[in-house]
Amino acid sequence: MGRMNVRAIAIAATVLALSQGARAQAQDLQLATLLPITGPYASYAVEFRLGFEIARDEINAKGGVAGRQLKLDIIDTQSNNGQVVSLVRKACGEAFAVLGPSMSNEAQVAFPVANGMKCPSISSSAAASGLTDRNRPWTFTYASPAQIITPQAVELLADKLKPKRAVVVIDRGDAAANDQGPLAEKSLKAKGVETETLTVSGSDLDFGPVVTRINGLNPDFVVLSTTDKGAVGVLKELKRTQSKAAILITQSAFTPLVTAAGPENLEGVYRYTEFDPTASDDARVKAFIETFKSRNNGRAPTQLATQTYDLLFLVKYLVEQVKATGAADKLADERDAFTKKLQSLKDWQSISGPMSIVPGGYANKPVTVLVFHGGKPERVSAN
Amino acid sequence: MGAGSLEALIIIQLIYLIAALGHYLPLSMNQLDVGIAGYFAIGAYISAFLTRDHEVAFALALIAGSVAAGAGALIVDGLATRVRLTGFAYAIFSLSFAESLRIVLNNVEAVGSSGGLVGIPAHTTLTLVAAIAVAVLIGFWWLDRTRLGHLRTAIADDEFVVPIFGVPLTATKLMIFALGGALGGLAGGLYSHYVLFIRPDDFGFALLISLQLPMVFGGLDRFYGAVAGLLLLGFIPEFVRELAQYRLIVMAAATLLVLILRPSGLITHRTIAWVKSRLRGAQAEPTR
Amino acid sequence: MSVFLQQVVNGLVIGASYALVAVGFTLIFGVLRVVYLAHGAVLVAGAYLGLFALSWLGSITAALAVGTIGAALLGLVVEFVALRPVRQQNHLIALVTTVSFATIIQETLRLTVQSGQPISYPDNIGARLLQAEIAGIKLHVTVGQLAVMVVALVLVVALTFIIQRTWLGRSIRAVADSPLVASMLGIRVNAISGQTVALASALAGAAGVLLGLTIPAIDPYVGEHLQFKVLAVVLFGGLGSIPGAVLGGVLLGFVEAMAAGYLATSYRDLFAFMTMVVILFFRPSGLFGRRLVERV
């Protein structure tokens, strides 16, 4: 009888111990992201969100993060910066790490708050100059900022094409365009190219007037640093008027809308980006594109979607590396370890190639310059 | 919702309330000055510029922003009054100024143009905003009992009769307009030192509608309407998270429905009289 | 010189679009005399309807027909739901109800079509370039742009005919002059209001389709921005004046083309707003319109 009791107790104790361990392991990895699901910026959120969701589904289907299911809380900013402060505080209170905001202007509001709360925050795509530098050590961006990749791309093309006269077209009403345009102008002038700047407005109905003016200046190189609608409008008009200038479309100006302009209009047109999924041979990227298209009415993804997709895999890697368990009492320590690991990231195999994080808190990735031939983008090398 | 997050939400809603009350002043006199987004922007930018780049004390910067905004309102409304614009024309006039300001800001490098103004020092606290909001509400309640308040009501009732009683009509109106603009600027200054990053697109049509919709919904008859409207439409979405994608369309439909069925909005003077009579248990005669 | 003439042509094209939208807009203001800010959304709805028609039926004429009729029907609904109940109230109420309805239209489009991402009209004949040489100067215009000018002209003439020569037009003018007297004369003011908005919306729908043919892409918000500029045109020409709206529209298009062609262009939108300020200050009734200012 005593022996049976002891055995029973031993079995009960073992079962209890195992179930405790199982419960600790089964604790979900709670993440949060802030996106403009409603409001004027809602159309941008489509790609961001889909990239996150596809990654989350893939990760969970393959066993999650070290056995933990990945839960992503998608919070709507309502495209309203005034809401972001309270939402990021909520996110930092509930999640292990915050992935975002993805929009630069929302990140500008969120990052000081997150940094103050010692809450690791990684934006997938915010590329505003100086954003993460101002908010160390807890905030990061997965993207390469405009001040890095724009000069790289422009200088590459300036060396290759050796233009004599250039025109930079800027939409001052769009923050990203207004960031990248002057950078392009600066790079061109530094290379000794005679450069003029014209402005457009994204809400223009007719690009005839500005293109007539561009043609009047007779440039051999035109940089379009505008919104996607502006880029398509100017591009089509330039082609219609048989302009001979080489055309470069900036990263922010290029969206699937521009691809829809058609192979004829895009022939010989350059663009630069941190990454173009459709130009990649990687099998994993191709699979992602197919999944994405099936969930987005057949439209292909841009780097906006691959950034969020890959970011989730980066987080998975980091969490597994620091062996975070999600125990509530270990939160501060695990966040600290996570952040340090991220800050020291070197040559991690991202979806677009090896990626490192620099002291400023952003990603160092080589820029990709592409040219369109027959409707397909091809890599441009520096001669 | 965590404590820090709720606090932040309350702060921003109180800031909107202060701006809405500033917007209410001209509306209560039947002058459709809808340039509130512009006065808000003036206060936000000027106070931020002073604290960030010139190390001016926060209180002083706030006042400077309010005064500038009040001056802006004075100019816009002064011009409109001079030409005796009414109704719809007044609305377009003031809106044009507000939008023009936004376009200009988008082009001025010194304040960051479309990229915005970063690194604004954090000065806005819940205590401060709550204190100001309470003070403003008390001010409104008290205003109705002062001479200026009675003048405001008289102007709203029948503007053309007022000068007969020897009251400087234009001067009175302008004073109230300036006050409204100044409140908008004050709210703007509190806003910029709360979000710490502002850009011209924050102060466009969307801001105007987000202030006006709740006010019209709550009722323009008394200032309590603005308070009720903002409370309802500001906090309810927080607790109905599942709405997500449909938030805007539901709010628009709700507003439309309320206004069709009850164009005066939720709260009118009769509602207040009813509440008062319930509270006192006595017959309260609905007064104007 | 050829550059200048080309800019003139560009200006006429832009101006024709503005005029088409302005004519309907001014009619509504002249007759209903309330703030009406759902015109832009109706325009966009017309543009989207036209897009579907073009994708399924392949003909521009069909697209125009569908866009025009669909917009007219939508206009009837807007008048009934958002204007009729609140016409006697404070102008601000009508502003809020029409903006709310516009939001509903925009959000519906956003939730149903490509999640609100910009969408282009399918390739069509509108993109074909026509070139002409006049007195040795090369000018070009696309078929789509030509269509804008032609259709705008036809529709404006048709509308003027309706207003001046038909019984409906006479009723509209009567209501515009004085709703009270009109109702005493046996005119059903409510019905006329509805028909006026429907008529104006038809024009907006046509303008939307034409816009879709000429600009790179549409999204649910293109109407909003256009609306403000057209408001300037309407104020300039005078509320309720069709010739004023046409003149104003063409003039604004011209000014914008010149500004884009020769000046610092990022302030372009500023022109429209400052024009409104100046007009309202110096001549609130516009070129040909009724007074907006009350006198004792």
Coordinates of N, CA and C in Angstrom, one line a residue, chain A residues 250-314:
Chain A
T250 N 12.2 56.7 -58.4 CA 12.7 56.5 -57.1 C 12.0 55.3 -56.4
Q251 N 12.5 54.9 -55.3 CA 11.9 53.7 -54.6 C 10.4 54.0 -54.2
S252 N 10.2 55.2 -53.6 CA 8.9 55.5 -53.1 C 7.9 55.7 -54.3
A253 N 8.4 56.1 -55.4 CA 7.5 56.3 -56.5 C 7.0 55.1 -57.2
F254 N 7.7 54.0 -56.9 CA 7.4 52.7 -57.7 C 6.5 51.8 -56.9
T255 N 5.3 51.6 -57.5 CA 4.4 50.6 -56.9 C 3.8 49.8 -58.0
P256 N 3.0 48.8 -57.7 CA 2.5 48.0 -58.8 C 1.7 48.8 -59.9
L257 N 1.3 50.0 -59.5 CA 0.6 50.9 -60.4 C 1.5 51.2 -61.6
V258 N 2.8 51.4 -61.3 CA 3.7 51.8 -62.3 C 3.9 50.6 -63.3
T259 N 4.0 49.4 -62.7 CA 4.2 48.3 -63.5 C 3.0 48.1 -64.5
A260 N 1.8 48.6 -64.0 CA 0.6 48.5 -64.9 C 0.7 49.4 -66.1
A261 N 1.7 50.3 -66.1 CA 1.8 51.3 -67.2 C 2.1 50.6 -68.5
G262 N 2.6 49.3 -68.4 CA 2.8 48.5 -69.6 C 4.3 48.5 -70.0
P263 N 4.7 47.4 -70.7 CA 6.1 47.2 -71.1 C 6.6 48.3 -72.0
E264 N 5.7 48.8 -72.9 CA 6.2 49.8 -73.9 C 6.6 51.1 -73.1
N265 N 5.8 51.5 -72.2 CA 6.1 52.7 -71.5 C 7.3 52.5 -70.5
L266 N 7.5 51.3 -70.1 CA 8.6 51.1 -69.2 C 9.9 50.7 -69.8
E267 N 9.9 50.6 -71.1 CA 11.1 50.1 -71.8 C 12.3 51.1 -71.5
G268 N 13.4 50.5 -71.0 CA 14.6 51.3 -70.8 C 14.5 52.2 -69.5
V269 N 13.4 52.0 -68.8 CA 13.3 52.9 -67.6 C 14.0 52.3 -66.4
Y270 N 14.7 53.1 -65.6 CA 15.4 52.6 -64.5 C 14.6 52.8 -63.2
R271 N 14.9 51.9 -62.2 CA 14.4 52.2 -60.9 C 15.4 51.6 -59.9
Y272 N 15.3 52.1 -58.7 CA 16.2 51.5 -57.7 C 15.3 51.1 -56.5
T273 N 15.7 50.1 -55.8 CA 15.0 49.7 -54.7 C 15.9 49.0 -53.7
E274 N 15.4 48.8 -52.5 CA 16.1 48.0 -51.6 C 16.0 46.5 -52.1
F275 N 14.9 46.2 -52.7 CA 14.7 44.8 -53.1 C 13.5 44.7 -54.0
D276 N 13.6 44.1 -55.2 CA 12.5 43.8 -56.0 C 12.2 42.3 -56.1
P277 N 11.1 41.9 -55.4 CA 10.9 40.4 -55.4 C 10.7 39.8 -56.8
T278 N 10.1 40.6 -57.7 CA 9.8 40.0 -59.0 C 11.1 39.8 -59.8
A279 N 12.2 40.4 -59.4 CA 13.5 40.3 -60.1 C 14.4 39.2 -59.5
S280 N 13.8 38.5 -58.5 CA 14.7 37.5 -57.7 C 14.5 36.1 -58.3
D281 N 15.6 35.3 -58.2 CA 15.5 33.9 -58.7 C 15.3 33.0 -57.5
D282 N 15.3 33.5 -56.3 CA 15.2 32.7 -55.1 C 13.8 32.0 -55.1
A283 N 13.9 30.6 -54.8 CA 12.7 29.8 -54.8 C 11.7 30.3 -53.8
R284 N 12.2 30.6 -52.6 CA 11.4 31.1 -51.5 C 10.6 32.3 -51.8
V285 N 11.3 33.3 -52.5 CA 10.7 34.5 -53.0 C 9.6 34.2 -54.0
K286 N 9.9 33.3 -54.9 CA 8.9 33.0 -55.9 C 7.6 32.4 -55.2
A287 N 7.9 31.5 -54.3 CA 6.7 30.9 -53.6 C 5.9 32.0 -52.9
F288 N 6.6 33.0 -52.3 CA 5.9 34.1 -51.6 C 5.1 34.9 -52.6
I289 N 5.7 35.1 -53.7 CA 4.9 35.9 -54.7 C 3.6 35.2 -55.1
E290 N 3.7 33.9 -55.3 CA 2.5 33.2 -55.7 C 1.4 33.3 -54.6
T291 N 1.9 33.0 -53.3 CA 0.9 33.1 -52.2 C 0.3 34.5 -52.2
F292 N 1.1 35.5 -52.3 CA 0.7 36.9 -52.2 C -0.3 37.2 -53.3
K293 N 0.0 36.8 -54.5 CA -0.9 37.1 -55.6 C -2.3 36.4 -55.4
S294 N -2.2 35.2 -54.9 CA -3.5 34.5 -54.7 C -4.4 35.2 -53.7
R295 N -3.8 36.0 -52.8 CA -4.6 36.7 -51.8 C -4.7 38.2 -52.1
N296 N -4.3 38.7 -53.2 CA -4.4 40.1 -53.5 C -4.8 40.3 -55.0
N297 N -5.8 39.6 -55.4 CA -6.4 39.8 -56.7 C -5.4 39.8 -57.8
G298 N -4.4 38.9 -57.7 CA -3.4 38.7 -58.8 C -2.3 39.8 -58.8
R299 N -2.3 40.8 -57.9 CA -1.3 41.8 -58.0 C 0.0 41.3 -57.3
A300 N 1.1 41.5 -57.9 CA 2.4 41.1 -57.3 C 2.8 42.0 -56.2
P301 N 3.7 41.5 -55.3 CA 4.1 42.3 -54.2 C 5.3 43.2 -54.5
T302 N 5.5 44.2 -53.8 CA 6.8 45.0 -53.9 C 7.6 44.7 -52.6
Q303 N 8.6 45.5 -52.4 CA 9.4 45.3 -51.2 C 8.6 45.6 -50.0
L304 N 7.6 46.4 -50.1 CA 6.8 46.7 -48.9 C 6.3 45.4 -48.2
A305 N 5.8 44.4 -49.1 CA 5.3 43.2 -48.5 C 6.4 42.3 -48.1
T306 N 7.5 42.2 -48.8 CA 8.6 41.3 -48.4 C 9.3 41.8 -47.2
Q307 N 9.3 43.1 -46.9 CA 9.9 43.6 -45.7 C 9.1 43.1 -44.5
T308 N 7.8 43.2 -44.5 CA 7.1 42.7 -43.3 C 7.2 41.2 -43.2
Y309 N 7.1 40.5 -44.4 CA 7.2 39.1 -44.4 C 8.6 38.6 -43.7
D310 N 9.6 39.2 -44.2 CA 11.0 38.8 -43.7 C 11.2 39.3 -42.3
L311 N 10.6 40.4 -41.9 CA 10.8 40.9 -40.6 C 10.3 39.9 -39.6
L312 N 9.2 39.3 -39.8 CA 8.7 38.3 -38.9 C 9.7 37.1 -38.8
F313 N 10.3 36.7 -39.9 CA 11.3 35.6 -39.8 C 12.6 36.1 -39.0
L314 N 12.9 37.3 -39.2 CA 14.0 37.9 -38.4 C 13.7 37.8 -36.9

